[in-house]
Amino acid sequence: TIDVSSLRRGAWRREGASAAERARALDEVSQAMSEWGFFNASGHGVDARIAARFEAAQRAFFALPKEHKTRVKRQADNSRGWFDDELTKQKLDWKECFDFGAQDGHLDGRSDVDGYNQWPAEPADFRVACEEYYAEAFALATDLAAAAALSLGLAEGYFDACFEKHTSYLRSNWYPLCPDTSANLGIERHTDAGFLTVLMQDSVSALQVFHDGEWTLVPPVEGAYTINVGDQLQVFSNDRYRAALHRVLASEDAERFSAPFFLNTSYGTDALPVGVADEDALYSPVNWGDFRRRRFEGDFSDQGEEVQIAHFLKAGAASRAGQ
């Protein structure tokens, strides 16, 4: 677990944090992103009352009868809303979800890539609780993106322009009890497509990361958030940081709730290696709008092989890009 309080910016930065603390935290984050692609963050500054209201609201929403939730079901032309039929690696996940997010930096926007947000009539406080927590998660995520820039030898605000018209989204997950865990997973193995993810977990251990040839549990730490590298950051870092494969186990004994916040750039952003000579760059540019569109199409229905950043590797480039 890494204390990231010295890496926060603006009003969230811990008063009195020393340069030595900041340098130590940057080094710990860099090592974790390079070796594991995951770390638990304490000292994050997220308002605990806002987080608790959001967690209660998502539990209340998933407890509603299915006919209430299907009124805001996502469709092939709109990625936002409720669903229980997502595919990962062409396999059905054992979960229900609700997604909402920004188009061009605004929660009330629309786009040809992700569509528009749909809000249920119940619970009455659901939208407010979701939007309040979204703002907290976005602030933390962009500060961690700034830390990633510093660790790559770039200016702290190097990536800020990428997020001015960001397309980040927040997902609420419910993993119901599963009668046959030998045949089902909560989520199949995958990497996250965007820049980085800020994950709220409950107390049930089910998240696993693939490391050194085996699956390792990433247990929840009370009061901390789990952070993981996405495909975009792996490309920007030229494979210095890894978007690790991870999955979620299904359980016969305990339901589980989680909420990943996916920090995503603007649709027009091209991810490409930074701070390296052209001849050392492992990737051709990866346009986020196109990559996101193709990933959602594969989540919604079986489109065959899912698009990966490995498809953008330059000829002869050796990489840890996830398959």
XYZ file of N, CA, C and O in Angstrom, residues 4-10 12-13 22-23 25-27 29-30 33 39 137-163 195-198 227 229 233 236-237 240-241 261 263-265 274:
244
model
N -0.294 8.115 -1.128
C -0.175 9.028 -2.264
C -0.554 10.461 -1.897
O -0.716 11.313 -2.782
N -0.667 10.753 -0.595
C -1.110 12.087 -0.176
C -0.183 13.187 -0.679
O -0.639 14.295 -1.000
N 1.107 12.908 -0.781
C 2.055 13.922 -1.255
C 1.987 14.114 -2.768
O 2.572 15.077 -3.296
N 1.285 13.226 -3.475
C 1.179 13.313 -4.932
C -0.104 14.002 -5.378
O -0.269 14.267 -6.584
N -1.013 14.277 -4.436
C -2.229 14.997 -4.795
C -1.887 16.445 -5.146
O -0.886 16.987 -4.692
N -2.745 17.068 -5.922
C -2.526 18.458 -6.331
C -3.622 19.348 -5.747
O -4.678 18.873 -5.338
N -3.357 20.643 -5.713
C -4.356 21.599 -5.276
C -4.802 21.369 -3.847
O -3.999 21.066 -2.957
N -6.270 19.006 -2.482
C -6.157 17.636 -1.966
C -4.760 17.325 -1.432
O -4.575 16.342 -0.736
N -3.748 18.133 -1.799
C -2.381 17.821 -1.375
C -2.250 17.989 0.131
O -2.708 18.970 0.701
N 7.589 13.116 -1.335
C 7.061 13.098 -2.694
C 7.914 12.226 -3.598
O 7.394 11.409 -4.375
N 9.227 12.369 -3.484
C 10.132 11.563 -4.309
C 9.997 10.079 -3.972
O 10.022 9.220 -4.869
N 7.322 8.549 -2.714
C 6.035 8.068 -3.221
C 6.086 7.856 -4.732
O 5.566 6.856 -5.247
N 6.712 8.772 -5.463
C 6.853 8.620 -6.909
C 7.621 7.354 -7.255
O 7.253 6.621 -8.178
N 8.682 7.104 -6.506
C 9.488 5.903 -6.767
C 8.678 4.636 -6.488
O 8.725 3.678 -7.274
N 5.360 4.292 -6.576
C 4.338 4.159 -7.606
C 4.944 3.654 -8.903
O 4.399 2.757 -9.563
N 6.091 4.211 -9.284
C 6.759 3.785 -10.515
C 7.130 2.310 -10.470
O 6.908 1.568 -11.434
N 3.893 0.157 -10.740
C 3.319 0.150 -12.081
C 4.188 -0.631 -13.051
O 3.684 -1.254 -13.994
N -1.427 -1.284 -7.644
C -1.029 -0.971 -6.272
C -2.241 -0.468 -5.512
O -3.228 -0.023 -6.109
N -13.350 10.714 -7.748
C -12.512 9.723 -8.414
C -11.732 10.337 -9.572
O -10.555 10.011 -9.792
N -12.377 11.238 -10.322
C -11.696 11.889 -11.446
C -10.516 12.728 -10.951
O -9.425 12.695 -11.541
N -10.702 13.464 -9.869
C -9.615 14.285 -9.330
C -8.438 13.416 -8.896
O -7.270 13.742 -9.168
N -8.719 12.307 -8.208
C -7.647 11.406 -7.796
C -6.943 10.809 -9.013
O -5.712 10.762 -9.075
N -7.713 10.366 -9.985
C -7.133 9.709 -11.157
C -6.232 10.652 -11.943
O -5.139 10.258 -12.390
N -6.653 11.897 -12.128
C -5.822 12.831 -12.897
C -4.566 13.219 -12.126
O -3.519 13.469 -12.732
N -4.640 13.265 -10.798
C -3.426 13.509 -10.021
C -2.449 12.341 -10.142
O -1.227 12.531 -10.194
N -2.967 11.123 -10.202
C -2.093 9.963 -10.395
C -1.518 9.948 -11.811
O -0.387 9.501 -12.027
N -2.283 10.449 -12.790
C -1.751 10.593 -14.145
C -0.602 11.598 -14.158
O 0.402 11.414 -14.869
N -0.737 12.672 -13.364
C 0.347 13.644 -13.252
C 1.577 13.014 -12.606
O 2.721 13.290 -13.005
N 1.354 12.154 -11.613
C 2.475 11.450 -10.996
C 3.158 10.520 -11.999
O 4.389 10.404 -12.018
N 2.361 9.871 -12.842
C 2.934 9.013 -13.879
C 3.802 9.830 -14.830
O 4.880 9.389 -15.247
N 3.331 11.040 -15.171
C 4.127 11.904 -16.049
C 5.471 12.231 -15.406
O 6.529 12.126 -16.049
N 5.460 12.628 -14.141
C 6.707 12.945 -13.448
C 7.647 11.748 -13.413
O 8.861 11.879 -13.624
N 7.094 10.573 -13.164
C 7.927 9.374 -13.076
C 8.531 8.989 -14.416
O 9.532 8.269 -14.477
N 7.941 9.482 -15.505
C 8.482 9.236 -16.842
C 9.435 10.346 -17.294
O 9.880 10.358 -18.440
N 9.732 11.274 -16.365
C 10.643 12.361 -16.693
C 9.998 13.497 -17.453
O 10.693 14.326 -18.055
N 8.660 13.582 -17.397
C 7.911 14.609 -18.114
C 7.447 15.675 -17.125
O 7.528 15.498 -15.915
N 6.922 16.778 -17.635
C 6.337 17.795 -16.774
C 5.101 17.234 -16.081
O 4.388 16.387 -16.631
N 4.824 17.704 -14.855
C 3.704 17.178 -14.076
C 2.392 17.274 -14.839
O 1.553 16.373 -14.772
N 2.196 18.348 -15.574
C 0.944 18.541 -16.293
C 0.964 18.049 -17.726
O 0.082 18.417 -18.513
N 1.912 17.183 -18.067
C 2.080 16.760 -19.465
C 0.798 16.167 -20.032
O 0.426 16.448 -21.188
N 0.106 15.333 -19.261
C -1.079 14.641 -19.774
C -2.373 15.435 -19.579
O -3.431 15.002 -20.031
N -2.312 16.586 -18.899
C -3.541 17.305 -18.557
C -4.389 17.625 -19.785
O -5.628 17.517 -19.744
N -3.754 18.028 -20.872
C -4.508 18.396 -22.076
C -5.297 17.214 -22.630
O -6.359 17.403 -23.242
N -4.793 16.002 -22.406
C -5.498 14.806 -22.889
C -6.842 14.625 -22.204
O -7.731 13.952 -22.741
N -6.989 15.209 -21.004
C -8.198 14.993 -20.205
C -9.132 16.200 -20.188
O -10.137 16.184 -19.482
N -6.505 4.825 -19.595
C -5.228 5.319 -19.075
C -4.880 4.648 -17.744
O -3.824 4.045 -17.591
N -5.758 4.772 -16.767
C -5.603 4.061 -15.498
C -6.973 3.926 -14.847
O -7.927 4.593 -15.230
N -7.049 3.035 -13.852
C -8.309 2.727 -13.181
C -8.163 2.940 -11.684
O -7.154 2.553 -11.089
N -9.180 3.567 -11.080
C -9.280 3.729 -9.629
C -10.432 2.852 -9.164
O -11.589 3.105 -9.501
N -5.368 0.733 -7.617
C -5.048 1.457 -8.843
C -4.393 0.500 -9.821
O -3.524 -0.289 -9.432
N -2.825 0.120 -14.043
C -2.409 0.721 -15.307
C -3.319 0.235 -16.420
O -3.696 -0.944 -16.470
N -1.785 4.002 -20.936
C -0.567 4.351 -20.213
C 0.573 3.408 -20.581
O 1.738 3.829 -20.648
N 1.818 4.956 -23.815
C 2.515 6.220 -23.543
C 3.886 5.970 -22.905
O 4.859 6.682 -23.186
N 3.982 4.977 -22.020
C 5.234 4.697 -21.308
C 6.172 3.797 -22.099
O 7.255 3.456 -21.616
N 7.172 0.692 -20.291
C 7.796 0.791 -18.962
C 6.791 0.393 -17.900
O 7.127 -0.261 -16.912
N 5.526 0.827 -18.080
C 4.454 0.456 -17.173
C 3.533 -0.528 -17.872
O 3.282 -0.410 -19.069
N -13.370 3.243 -11.604
C -13.425 4.490 -12.355
C -12.339 4.419 -13.419
O -11.154 4.300 -13.100
N -10.218 6.158 -16.055
C -9.744 7.447 -16.562
C -9.377 7.294 -18.026
O -8.453 6.550 -18.375
N -10.099 8.004 -18.890
C -9.888 7.914 -20.332
C -9.647 9.309 -20.906
O -10.240 10.290 -20.460
N -8.827 9.381 -21.921
C -8.527 10.642 -22.581
C -9.690 11.070 -23.480
O -10.729 10.402 -23.544
N 6.139 8.347 -25.382
C 6.669 9.691 -25.137
C 8.035 9.587 -24.461
O 8.325 8.624 -23.749
